mmCIF file of C-alpha atoms and ligand atoms in Angstrom:
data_model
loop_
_atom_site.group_PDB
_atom_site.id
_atom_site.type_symbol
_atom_site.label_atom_id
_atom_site.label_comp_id
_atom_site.label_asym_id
_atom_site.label_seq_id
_atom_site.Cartn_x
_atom_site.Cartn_y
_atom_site.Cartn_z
ATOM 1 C CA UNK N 112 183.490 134.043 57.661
ATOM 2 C CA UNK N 113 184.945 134.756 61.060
ATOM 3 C CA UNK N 114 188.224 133.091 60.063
ATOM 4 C CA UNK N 115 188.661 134.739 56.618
ATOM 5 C CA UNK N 116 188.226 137.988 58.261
ATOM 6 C CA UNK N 117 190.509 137.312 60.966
ATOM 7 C CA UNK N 118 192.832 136.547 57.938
ATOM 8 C CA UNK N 119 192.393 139.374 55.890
ATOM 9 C CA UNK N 120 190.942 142.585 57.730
ATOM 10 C CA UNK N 121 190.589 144.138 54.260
ATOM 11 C CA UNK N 122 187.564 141.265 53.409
ATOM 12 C CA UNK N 123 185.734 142.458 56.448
ATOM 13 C CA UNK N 124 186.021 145.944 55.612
ATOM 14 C CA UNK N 125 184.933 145.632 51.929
ATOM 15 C CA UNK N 126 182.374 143.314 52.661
ATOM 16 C CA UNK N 127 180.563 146.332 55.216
ATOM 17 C CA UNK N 128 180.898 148.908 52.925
ATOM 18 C CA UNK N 129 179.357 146.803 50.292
ATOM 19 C CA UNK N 130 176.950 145.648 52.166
ATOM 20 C CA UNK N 131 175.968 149.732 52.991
ATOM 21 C CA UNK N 132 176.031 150.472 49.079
ATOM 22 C CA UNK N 133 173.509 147.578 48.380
ATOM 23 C CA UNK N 134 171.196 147.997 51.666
ATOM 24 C CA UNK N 135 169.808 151.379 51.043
ATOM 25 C CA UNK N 136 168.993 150.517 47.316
ATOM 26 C CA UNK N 137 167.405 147.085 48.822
ATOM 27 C CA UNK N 138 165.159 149.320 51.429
ATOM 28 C CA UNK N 139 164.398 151.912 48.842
ATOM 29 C CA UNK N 140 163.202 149.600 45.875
ATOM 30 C CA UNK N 141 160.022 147.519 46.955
ATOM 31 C CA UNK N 142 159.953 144.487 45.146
ATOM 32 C CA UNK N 143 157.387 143.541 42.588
ATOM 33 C CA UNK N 144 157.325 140.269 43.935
ATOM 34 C CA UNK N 145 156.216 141.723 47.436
ATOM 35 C CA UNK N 146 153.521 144.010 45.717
ATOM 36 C CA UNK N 147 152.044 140.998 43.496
ATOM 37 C CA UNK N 148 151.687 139.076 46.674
ATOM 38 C CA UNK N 149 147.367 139.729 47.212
ATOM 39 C CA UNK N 150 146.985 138.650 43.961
ATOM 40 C CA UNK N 151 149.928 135.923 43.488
ATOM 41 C CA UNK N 152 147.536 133.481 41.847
ATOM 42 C CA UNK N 153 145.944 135.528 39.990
ATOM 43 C CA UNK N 154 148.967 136.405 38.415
ATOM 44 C CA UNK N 155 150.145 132.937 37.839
ATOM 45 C CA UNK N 156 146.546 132.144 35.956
ATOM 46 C CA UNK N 157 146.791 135.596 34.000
ATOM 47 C CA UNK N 158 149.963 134.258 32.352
ATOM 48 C CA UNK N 159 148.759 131.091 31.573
ATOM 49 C CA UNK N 160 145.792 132.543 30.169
ATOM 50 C CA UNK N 161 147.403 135.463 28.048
ATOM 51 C CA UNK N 162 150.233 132.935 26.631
ATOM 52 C CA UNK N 163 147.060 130.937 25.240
ATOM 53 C CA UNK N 164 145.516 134.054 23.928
ATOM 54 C CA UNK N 165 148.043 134.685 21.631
ATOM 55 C CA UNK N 166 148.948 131.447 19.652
ATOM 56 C CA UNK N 167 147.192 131.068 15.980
ATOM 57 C CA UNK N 168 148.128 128.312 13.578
ATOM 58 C CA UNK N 169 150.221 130.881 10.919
ATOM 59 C CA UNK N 170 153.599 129.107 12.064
ATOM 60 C CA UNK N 171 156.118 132.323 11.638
ATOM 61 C CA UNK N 172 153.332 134.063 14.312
ATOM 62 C CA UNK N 173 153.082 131.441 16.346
ATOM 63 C CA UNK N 174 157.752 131.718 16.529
ATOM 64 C CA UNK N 175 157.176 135.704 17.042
ATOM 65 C CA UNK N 176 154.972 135.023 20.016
ATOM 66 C CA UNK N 177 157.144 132.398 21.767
ATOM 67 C CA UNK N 178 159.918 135.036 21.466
ATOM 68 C CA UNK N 179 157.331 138.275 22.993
ATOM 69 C CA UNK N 180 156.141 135.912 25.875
ATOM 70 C CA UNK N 181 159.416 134.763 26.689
ATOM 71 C CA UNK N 182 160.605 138.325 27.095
ATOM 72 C CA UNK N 183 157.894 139.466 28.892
ATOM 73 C CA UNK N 184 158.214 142.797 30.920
ATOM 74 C CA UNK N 185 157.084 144.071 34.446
ATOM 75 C CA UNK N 186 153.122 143.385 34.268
ATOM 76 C CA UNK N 187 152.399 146.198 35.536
ATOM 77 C CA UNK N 188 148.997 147.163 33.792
ATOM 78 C CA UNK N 189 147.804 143.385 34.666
ATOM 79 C CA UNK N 190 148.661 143.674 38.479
ATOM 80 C CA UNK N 191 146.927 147.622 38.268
ATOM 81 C CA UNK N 192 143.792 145.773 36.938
ATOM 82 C CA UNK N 193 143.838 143.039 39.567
ATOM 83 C CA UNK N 194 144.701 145.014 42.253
ATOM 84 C CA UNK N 195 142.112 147.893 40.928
ATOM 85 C CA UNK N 196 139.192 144.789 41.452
ATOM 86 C CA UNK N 197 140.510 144.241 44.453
ATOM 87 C CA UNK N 198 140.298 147.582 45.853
ATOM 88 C CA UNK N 199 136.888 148.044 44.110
ATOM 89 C CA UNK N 200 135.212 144.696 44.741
ATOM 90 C CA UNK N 201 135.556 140.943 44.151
ATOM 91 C CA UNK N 202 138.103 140.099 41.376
ATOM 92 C CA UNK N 203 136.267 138.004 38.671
ATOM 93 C CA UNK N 204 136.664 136.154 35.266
ATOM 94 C CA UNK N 205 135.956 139.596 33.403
ATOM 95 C CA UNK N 206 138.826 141.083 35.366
ATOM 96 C CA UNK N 207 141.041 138.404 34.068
ATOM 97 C CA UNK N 208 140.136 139.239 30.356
ATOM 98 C CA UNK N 209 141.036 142.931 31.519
ATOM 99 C CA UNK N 210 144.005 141.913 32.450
ATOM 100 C CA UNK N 211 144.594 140.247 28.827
ATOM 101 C CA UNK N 212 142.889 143.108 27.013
ATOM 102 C CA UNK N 213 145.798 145.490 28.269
ATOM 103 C CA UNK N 214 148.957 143.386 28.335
ATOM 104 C CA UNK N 215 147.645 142.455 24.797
ATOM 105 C CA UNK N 216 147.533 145.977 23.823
ATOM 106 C CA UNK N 217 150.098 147.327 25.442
ATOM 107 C CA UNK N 218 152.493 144.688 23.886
ATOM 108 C CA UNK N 219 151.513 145.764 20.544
ATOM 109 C CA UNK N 220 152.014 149.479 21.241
ATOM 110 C CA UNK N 221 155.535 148.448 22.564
ATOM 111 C CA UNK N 222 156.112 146.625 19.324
ATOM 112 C CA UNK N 223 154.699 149.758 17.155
ATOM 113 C CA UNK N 224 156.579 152.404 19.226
ATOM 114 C CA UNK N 225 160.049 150.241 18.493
ATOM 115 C CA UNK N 226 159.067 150.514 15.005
ATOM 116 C CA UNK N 227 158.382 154.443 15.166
ATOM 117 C CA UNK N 228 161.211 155.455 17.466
ATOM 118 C CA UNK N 229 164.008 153.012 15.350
ATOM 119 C CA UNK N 230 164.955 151.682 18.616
ATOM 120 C CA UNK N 231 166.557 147.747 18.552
ATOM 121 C CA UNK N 232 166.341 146.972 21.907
ATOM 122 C CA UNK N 233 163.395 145.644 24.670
ATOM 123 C CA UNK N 234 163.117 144.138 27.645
ATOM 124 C CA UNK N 235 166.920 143.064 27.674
ATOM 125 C CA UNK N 236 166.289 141.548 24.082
ATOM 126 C CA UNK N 237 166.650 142.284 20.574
ATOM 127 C CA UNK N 238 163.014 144.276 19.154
ATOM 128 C CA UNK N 239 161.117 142.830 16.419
ATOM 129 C CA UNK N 240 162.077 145.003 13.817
ATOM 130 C CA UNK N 241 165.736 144.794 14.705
ATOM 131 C CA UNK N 242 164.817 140.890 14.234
ATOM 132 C CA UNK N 243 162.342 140.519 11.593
ATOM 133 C CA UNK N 244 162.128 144.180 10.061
ATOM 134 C CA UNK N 245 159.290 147.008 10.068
ATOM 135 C CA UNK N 246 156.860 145.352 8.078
ATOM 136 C CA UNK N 247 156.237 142.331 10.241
ATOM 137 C CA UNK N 248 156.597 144.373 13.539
ATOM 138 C CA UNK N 249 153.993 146.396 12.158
ATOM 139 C CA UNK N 250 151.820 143.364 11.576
ATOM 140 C CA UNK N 251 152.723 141.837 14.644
ATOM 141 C CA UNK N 252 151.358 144.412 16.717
ATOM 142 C CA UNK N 253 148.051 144.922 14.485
ATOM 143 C CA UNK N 254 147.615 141.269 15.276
ATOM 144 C CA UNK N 255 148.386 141.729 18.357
ATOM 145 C CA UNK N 256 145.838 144.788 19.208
ATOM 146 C CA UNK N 257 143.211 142.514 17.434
ATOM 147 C CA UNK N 258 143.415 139.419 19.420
ATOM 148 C CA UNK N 259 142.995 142.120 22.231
ATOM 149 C CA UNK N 260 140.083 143.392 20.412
ATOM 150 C CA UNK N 261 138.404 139.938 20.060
ATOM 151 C CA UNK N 262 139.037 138.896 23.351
ATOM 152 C CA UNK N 263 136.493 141.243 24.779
ATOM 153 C CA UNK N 264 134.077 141.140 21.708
ATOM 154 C CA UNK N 265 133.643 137.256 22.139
ATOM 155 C CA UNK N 266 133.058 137.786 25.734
ATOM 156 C CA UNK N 267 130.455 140.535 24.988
ATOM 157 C CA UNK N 268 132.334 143.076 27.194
ATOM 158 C CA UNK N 269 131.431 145.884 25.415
ATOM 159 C CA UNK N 270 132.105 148.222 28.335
ATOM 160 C CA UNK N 271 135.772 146.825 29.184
ATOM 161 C CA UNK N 272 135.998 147.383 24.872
ATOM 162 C CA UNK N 273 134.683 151.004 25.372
ATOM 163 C CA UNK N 274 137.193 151.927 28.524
ATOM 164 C CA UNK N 275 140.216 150.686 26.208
ATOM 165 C CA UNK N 276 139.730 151.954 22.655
ATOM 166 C CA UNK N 277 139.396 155.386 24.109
ATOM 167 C CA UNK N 278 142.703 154.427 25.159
ATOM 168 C CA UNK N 279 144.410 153.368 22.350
ATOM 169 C CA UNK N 280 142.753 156.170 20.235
ATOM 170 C CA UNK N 281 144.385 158.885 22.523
ATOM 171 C CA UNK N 282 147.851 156.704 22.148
ATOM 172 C CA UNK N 283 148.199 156.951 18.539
ATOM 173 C CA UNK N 284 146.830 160.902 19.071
ATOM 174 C CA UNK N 285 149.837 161.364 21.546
ATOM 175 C CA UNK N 286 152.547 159.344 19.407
ATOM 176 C CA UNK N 287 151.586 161.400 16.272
ATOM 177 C CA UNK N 288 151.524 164.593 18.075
ATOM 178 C CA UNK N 289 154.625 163.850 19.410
ATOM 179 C CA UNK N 290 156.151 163.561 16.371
ATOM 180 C CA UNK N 291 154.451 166.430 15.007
ATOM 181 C CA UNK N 292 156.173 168.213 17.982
ATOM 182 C CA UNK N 293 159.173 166.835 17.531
ATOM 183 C CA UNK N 294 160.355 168.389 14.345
ATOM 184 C CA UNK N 295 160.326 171.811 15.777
ATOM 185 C CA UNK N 296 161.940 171.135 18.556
ATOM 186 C CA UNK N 297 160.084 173.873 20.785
ATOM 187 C CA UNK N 298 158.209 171.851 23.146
ATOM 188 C CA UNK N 299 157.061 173.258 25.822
ATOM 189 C CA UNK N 300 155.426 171.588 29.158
ATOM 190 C CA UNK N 301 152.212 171.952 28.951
ATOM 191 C CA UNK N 302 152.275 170.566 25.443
ATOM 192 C CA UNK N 303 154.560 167.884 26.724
ATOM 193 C CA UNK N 304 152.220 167.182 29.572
ATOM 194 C CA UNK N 305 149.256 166.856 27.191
ATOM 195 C CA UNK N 306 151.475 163.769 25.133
ATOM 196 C CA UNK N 307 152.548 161.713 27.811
ATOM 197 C CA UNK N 308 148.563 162.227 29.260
ATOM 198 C CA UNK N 309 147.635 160.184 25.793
ATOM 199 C CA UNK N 310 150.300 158.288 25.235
ATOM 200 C CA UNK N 311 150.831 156.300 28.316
ATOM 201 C CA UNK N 312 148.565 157.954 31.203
ATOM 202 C CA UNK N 313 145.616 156.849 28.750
ATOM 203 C CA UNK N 314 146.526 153.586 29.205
ATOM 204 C CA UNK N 315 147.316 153.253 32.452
ATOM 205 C CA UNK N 316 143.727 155.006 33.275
ATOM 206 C CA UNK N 317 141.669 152.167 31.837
ATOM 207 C CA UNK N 318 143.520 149.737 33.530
ATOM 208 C CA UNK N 319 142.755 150.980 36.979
ATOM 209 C CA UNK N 320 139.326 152.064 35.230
ATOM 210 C CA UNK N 321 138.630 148.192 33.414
ATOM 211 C CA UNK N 322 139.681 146.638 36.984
ATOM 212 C CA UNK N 323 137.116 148.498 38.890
ATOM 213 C CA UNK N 324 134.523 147.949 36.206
ATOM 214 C CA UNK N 325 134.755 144.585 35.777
ATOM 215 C CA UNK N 326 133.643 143.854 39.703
ATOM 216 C CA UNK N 327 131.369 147.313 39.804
ATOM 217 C CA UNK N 328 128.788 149.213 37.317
ATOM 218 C CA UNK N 329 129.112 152.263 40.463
ATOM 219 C CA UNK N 330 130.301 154.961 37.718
ATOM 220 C CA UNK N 331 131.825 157.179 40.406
ATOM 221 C CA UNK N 332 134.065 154.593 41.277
ATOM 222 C CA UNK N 333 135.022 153.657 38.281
ATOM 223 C CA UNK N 334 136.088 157.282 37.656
ATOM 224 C CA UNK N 335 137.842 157.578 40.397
ATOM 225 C CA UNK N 336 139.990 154.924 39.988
ATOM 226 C CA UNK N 337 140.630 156.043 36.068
ATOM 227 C CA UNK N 338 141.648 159.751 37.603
ATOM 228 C CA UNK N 339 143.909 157.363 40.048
ATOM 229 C CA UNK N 340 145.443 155.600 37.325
ATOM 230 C CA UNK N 341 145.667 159.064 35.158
ATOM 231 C CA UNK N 342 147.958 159.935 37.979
ATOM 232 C CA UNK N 343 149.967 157.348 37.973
ATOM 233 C CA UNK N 344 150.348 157.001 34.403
ATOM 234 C CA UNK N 345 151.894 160.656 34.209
ATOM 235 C CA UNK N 346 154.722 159.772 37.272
ATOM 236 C CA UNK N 347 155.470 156.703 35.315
ATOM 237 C CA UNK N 348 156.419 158.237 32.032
ATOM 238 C CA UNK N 349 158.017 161.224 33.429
ATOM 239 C CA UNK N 350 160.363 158.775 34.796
ATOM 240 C CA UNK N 351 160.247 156.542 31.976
ATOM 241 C CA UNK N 352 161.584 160.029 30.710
ATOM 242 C CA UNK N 353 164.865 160.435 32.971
ATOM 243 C CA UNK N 354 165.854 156.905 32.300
ATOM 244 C CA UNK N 355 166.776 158.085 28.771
ATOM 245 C CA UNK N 356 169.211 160.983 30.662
ATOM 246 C CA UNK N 357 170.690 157.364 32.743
ATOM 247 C CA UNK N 358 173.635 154.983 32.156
ATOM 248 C CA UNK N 359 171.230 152.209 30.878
ATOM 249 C CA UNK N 360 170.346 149.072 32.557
ATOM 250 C CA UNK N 361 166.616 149.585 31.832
ATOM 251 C CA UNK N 362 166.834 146.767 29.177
ATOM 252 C CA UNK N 363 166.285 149.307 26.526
ATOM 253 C CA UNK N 364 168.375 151.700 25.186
ATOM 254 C CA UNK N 365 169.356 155.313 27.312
ATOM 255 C CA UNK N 366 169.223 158.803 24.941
ATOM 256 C CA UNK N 367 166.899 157.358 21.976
ATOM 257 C CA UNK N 368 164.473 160.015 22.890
ATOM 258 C CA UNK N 369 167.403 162.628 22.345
ATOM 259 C CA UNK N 370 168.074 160.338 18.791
ATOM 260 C CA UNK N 371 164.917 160.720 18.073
ATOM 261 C CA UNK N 372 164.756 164.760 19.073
ATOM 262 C CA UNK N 373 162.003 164.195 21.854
ATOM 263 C CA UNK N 374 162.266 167.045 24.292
ATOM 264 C CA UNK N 375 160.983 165.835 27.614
ATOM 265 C CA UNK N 376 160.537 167.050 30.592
ATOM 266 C CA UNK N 377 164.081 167.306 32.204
ATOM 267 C CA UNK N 378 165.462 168.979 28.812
ATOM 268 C CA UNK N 379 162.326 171.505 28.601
ATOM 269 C CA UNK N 380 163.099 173.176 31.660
ATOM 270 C CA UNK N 381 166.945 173.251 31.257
ATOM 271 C CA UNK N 382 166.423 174.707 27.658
ATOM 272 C CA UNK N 383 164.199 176.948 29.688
ATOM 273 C CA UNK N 384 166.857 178.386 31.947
ATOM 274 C CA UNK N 385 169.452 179.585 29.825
ATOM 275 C CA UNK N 386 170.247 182.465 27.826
ATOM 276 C CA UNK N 387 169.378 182.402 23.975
ATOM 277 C CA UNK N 388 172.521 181.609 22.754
ATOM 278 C CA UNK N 389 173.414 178.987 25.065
ATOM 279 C CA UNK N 390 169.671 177.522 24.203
ATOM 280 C CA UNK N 391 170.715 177.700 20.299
ATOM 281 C CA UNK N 392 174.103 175.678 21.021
ATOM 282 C CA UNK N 393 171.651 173.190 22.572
ATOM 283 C CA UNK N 394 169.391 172.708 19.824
ATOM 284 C CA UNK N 395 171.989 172.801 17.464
ATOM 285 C CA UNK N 396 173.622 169.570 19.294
ATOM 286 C CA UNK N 397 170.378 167.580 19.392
ATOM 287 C CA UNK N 398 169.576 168.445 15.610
ATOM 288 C CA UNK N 399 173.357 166.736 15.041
ATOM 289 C CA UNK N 400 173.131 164.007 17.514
ATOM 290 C CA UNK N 401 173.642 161.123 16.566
ATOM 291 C CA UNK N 402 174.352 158.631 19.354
ATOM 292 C CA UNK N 403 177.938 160.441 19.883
ATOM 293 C CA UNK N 404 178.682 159.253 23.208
ATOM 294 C CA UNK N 405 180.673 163.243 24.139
ATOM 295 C CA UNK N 406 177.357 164.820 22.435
ATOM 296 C CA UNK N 407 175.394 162.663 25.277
ATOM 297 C CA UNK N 408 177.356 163.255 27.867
ATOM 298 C CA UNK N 409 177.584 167.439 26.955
ATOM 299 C CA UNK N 410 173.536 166.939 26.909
ATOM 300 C CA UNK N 411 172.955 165.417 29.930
ATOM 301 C CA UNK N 412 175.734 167.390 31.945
ATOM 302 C CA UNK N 413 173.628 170.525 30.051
ATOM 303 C CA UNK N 414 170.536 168.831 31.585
ATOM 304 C CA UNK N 415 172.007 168.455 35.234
ATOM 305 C CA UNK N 416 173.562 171.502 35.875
ATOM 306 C CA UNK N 417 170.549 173.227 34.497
ATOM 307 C CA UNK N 418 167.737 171.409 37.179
ATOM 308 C CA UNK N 419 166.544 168.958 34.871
ATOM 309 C CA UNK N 420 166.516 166.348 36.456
ATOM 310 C CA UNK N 421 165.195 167.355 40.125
ATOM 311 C CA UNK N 422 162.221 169.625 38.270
ATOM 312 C CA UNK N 423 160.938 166.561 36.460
ATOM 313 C CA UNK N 424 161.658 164.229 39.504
ATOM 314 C CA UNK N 425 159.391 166.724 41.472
ATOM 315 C CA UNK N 426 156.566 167.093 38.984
ATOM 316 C CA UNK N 427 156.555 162.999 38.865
ATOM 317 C CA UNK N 428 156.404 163.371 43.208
ATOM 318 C CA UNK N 429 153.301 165.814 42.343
ATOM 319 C CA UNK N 430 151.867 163.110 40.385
ATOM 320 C CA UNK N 431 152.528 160.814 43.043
ATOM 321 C CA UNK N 432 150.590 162.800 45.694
ATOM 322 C CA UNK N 433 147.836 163.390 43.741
ATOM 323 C CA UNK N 434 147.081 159.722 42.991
ATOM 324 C CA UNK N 435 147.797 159.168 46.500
ATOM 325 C CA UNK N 436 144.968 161.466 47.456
ATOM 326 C CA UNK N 437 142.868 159.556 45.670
ATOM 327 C CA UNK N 438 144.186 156.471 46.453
ATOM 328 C CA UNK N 439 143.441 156.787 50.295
ATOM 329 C CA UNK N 440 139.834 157.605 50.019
ATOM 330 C CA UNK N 441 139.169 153.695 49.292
ATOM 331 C CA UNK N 442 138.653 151.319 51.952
ATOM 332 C CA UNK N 443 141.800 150.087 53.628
ATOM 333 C CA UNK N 444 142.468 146.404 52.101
ATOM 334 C CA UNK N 445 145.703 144.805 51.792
ATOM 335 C CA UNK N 446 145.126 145.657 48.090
ATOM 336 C CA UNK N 447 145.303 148.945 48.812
ATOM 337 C CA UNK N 448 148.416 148.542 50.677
ATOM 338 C CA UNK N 449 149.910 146.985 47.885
ATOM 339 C CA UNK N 450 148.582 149.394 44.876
ATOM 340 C CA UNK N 451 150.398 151.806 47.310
ATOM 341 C CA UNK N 452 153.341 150.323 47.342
ATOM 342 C CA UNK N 453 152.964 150.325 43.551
ATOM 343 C CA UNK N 454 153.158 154.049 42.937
ATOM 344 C CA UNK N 455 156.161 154.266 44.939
ATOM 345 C CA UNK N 456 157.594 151.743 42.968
ATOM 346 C CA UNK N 457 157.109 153.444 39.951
ATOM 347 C CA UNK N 458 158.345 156.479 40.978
ATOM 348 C CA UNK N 459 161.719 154.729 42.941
ATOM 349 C CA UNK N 460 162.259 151.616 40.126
ATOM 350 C CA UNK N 461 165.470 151.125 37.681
ATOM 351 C CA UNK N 462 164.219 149.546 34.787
HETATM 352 C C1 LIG J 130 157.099 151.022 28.601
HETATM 353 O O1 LIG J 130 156.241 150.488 29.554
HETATM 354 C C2 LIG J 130 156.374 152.030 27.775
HETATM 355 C C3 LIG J 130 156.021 153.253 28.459
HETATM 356 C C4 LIG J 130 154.804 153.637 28.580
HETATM 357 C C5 LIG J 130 157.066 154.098 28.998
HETATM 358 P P1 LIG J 130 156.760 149.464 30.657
HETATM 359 O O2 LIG J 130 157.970 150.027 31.303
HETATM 360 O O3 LIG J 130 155.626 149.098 31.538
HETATM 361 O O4 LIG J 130 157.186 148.229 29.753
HETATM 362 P P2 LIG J 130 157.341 146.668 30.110
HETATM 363 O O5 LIG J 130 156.042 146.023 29.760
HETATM 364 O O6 LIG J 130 157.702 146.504 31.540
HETATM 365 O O7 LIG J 130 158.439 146.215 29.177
HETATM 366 C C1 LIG J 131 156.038 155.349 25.467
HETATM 367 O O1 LIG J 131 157.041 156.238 25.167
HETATM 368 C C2 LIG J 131 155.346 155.017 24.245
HETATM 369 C C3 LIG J 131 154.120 154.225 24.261
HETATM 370 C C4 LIG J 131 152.959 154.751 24.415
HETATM 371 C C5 LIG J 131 154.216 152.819 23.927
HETATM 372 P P1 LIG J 131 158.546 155.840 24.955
HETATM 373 O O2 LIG J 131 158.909 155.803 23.504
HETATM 374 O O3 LIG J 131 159.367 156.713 25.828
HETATM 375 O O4 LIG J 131 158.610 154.354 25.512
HETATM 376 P P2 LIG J 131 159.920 153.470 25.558
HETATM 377 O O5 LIG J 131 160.946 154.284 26.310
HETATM 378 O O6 LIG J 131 160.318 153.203 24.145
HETATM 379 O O7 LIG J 131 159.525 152.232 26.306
HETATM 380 MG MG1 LIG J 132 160.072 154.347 22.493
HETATM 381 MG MG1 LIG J 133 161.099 156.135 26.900
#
């Protein structure tokens, strides 16, 4: 190194201010990898133990779910389950099918939302309808939400069973609303607050709620740790929400929601903060759009200069706080520390 930059000054001086582009994002991002280390094993015998969970003898399932487990995504709902034992009590066997229960249903919401929102791409990969059409995507995920379903019924937890179908029944409330919403394109944010709460807060909720129940029957606790989760689950898909105003990368495609006329937050309060006919030119371009790369760009610029973007990013840092507050009234355990680490990574990740 020392010769080649006696040789060429120029390598040396690229090679620091690379080196200062990549270490901030390096210090900023924490890695999963760091967070899932309290509960690396359990991680390792979750996946064995979900990959079994989903194989059946029909032979074109058993090809689908090679291809879903291969692609599989972040984890996050399994590690907030294991670390929300953890924080609550001793993790156990019934956390472990809590862990399954949600990754199982959560994969089949994935595969339905694809489905709903026309989108081709996940995780990196083609989607199952882009692959194999609606119809078996549909199925897919039905199976998928069953096996999730049975799981808990043949282990007679009838309370993990209760904490999640409240779940999924205030998904498909959210998704439908959403689309109800959608048509008229006059969202506003307390409306838009209310569908992300069902959608993917839900969720998120009973697996901090399924964690702590599955090593505790102290109610309060378990509450609190659902209210935690509630938190979290509304900073995730707010910025779940300004990755569709990014460049892509997320292994999923940027400005579907737009495609699919979904105001969310950033948009709402830029539509907000101009004058009517300035708001009409906007609606008019998102009633046209149709992936037109200048249309995007115009809408996001629109977005920007409006305060899109830093009003949702602060709203998601209110969230943040709030499950924070919670967060800290638990005994300090190193899988507190890492659940910790967790919300900031939801708030700071880039896919
Ligand atoms: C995507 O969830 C769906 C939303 C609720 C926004 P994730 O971002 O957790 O998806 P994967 O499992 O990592 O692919
Ligand atoms: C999350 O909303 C939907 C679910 C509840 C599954 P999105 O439609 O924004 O999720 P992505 O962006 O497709 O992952
Ligand atoms: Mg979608
Ligand atoms: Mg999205």
């Amino acid at each position: 190194m020392k010769t080649l930059c006696k040789l060429n000054p120029l390598i040396l001086e690229l090679s620091l201010v690379l080196k200062n582009i990549i270490k901030p994002q390096i210090l900023a991002v924490i890695s999963l990898e760091q967070i899932k280390e309290p509960i690396r094993k359990e991680m390792a015998d979750f996946e064995y133990k979900f990959q079994k969970s989903v194989y059946t003898r029909v032979a074109l399932l058993n090809r689908i779910m090679t291809y879903i487990v291969k692609r599989k995504g972040k984890q996050i709902r399994p590690i907030l389950v294991f670390l929300s034992a953890g924080i609550t009590g001793e993790i156990s066997e019934k956390t472990f099918r809590g862990a399954s229960l949600v990754e199982l249903l959560h994969t089949a919401t994935l595969i339905h939302d694809d489905v709903v929102d026309d989108s081709f791409e996940r995780r990196g990969f083609f989607s199952l309808n882009a692959l194999w059409k609606n119809k078996i995507a549909v199925l897919v995920g039905d199976y998928l939400l069953a096996r999730g379903l049975l799981l808990s019924v043949d282990n007679q937890d009838f309370d993990l069973l209760g904490i999640s179908s409240t779940a999924v029944k205030a998904m498909s409330e959210g998704e439908l609303l959403q689309l109800e919403k959608t048509r008229k394109l006059n969202l506003q944010e307390p409306e838009y607050l209310d569908i992300i709460r069902m959608k993917t807060a839900s969720l998120i909720a009973s697996c901090c709620a399924m964690g702590a129940k599955s090593v505790t029957d102290d109610m309060t606790v378990v509450e609190r740790m659902r209210q935690f989760g509630e938190y979290v689950g509304m900073a995730f898909q707010i910025k779940d929400d300004l990755f569709d105003y990014s460049d892509g990368g997320m292994g999923k495609p940027s400005g579907i929601d737009i495609k699919e006329k979904k105001l969310t937050l950033p948009m709402i309060f830029a539509m907000n903060q101009v004058s009517k006919p300035e708001h009409k030119k906007v609606i008019k371009t998102i009633e046209g759009y149709d992936s037109d790369k200048k249309k995007f760009r115009y809408l996001v610029d629109f977005v920007k200069n409006n305060g899109g973007i830093t009003y949702a990013e602060s709203r998601m840092m209110e969230y943040q706080d709030q499950a924070f507050a919670i967060l800290n009234s638990f005994s300090p355990s190193a899988y507190r520390e890492s659940m910790h680490d967790l919300v900031i990574y939801t708030t700071k990740r880039e896919k």
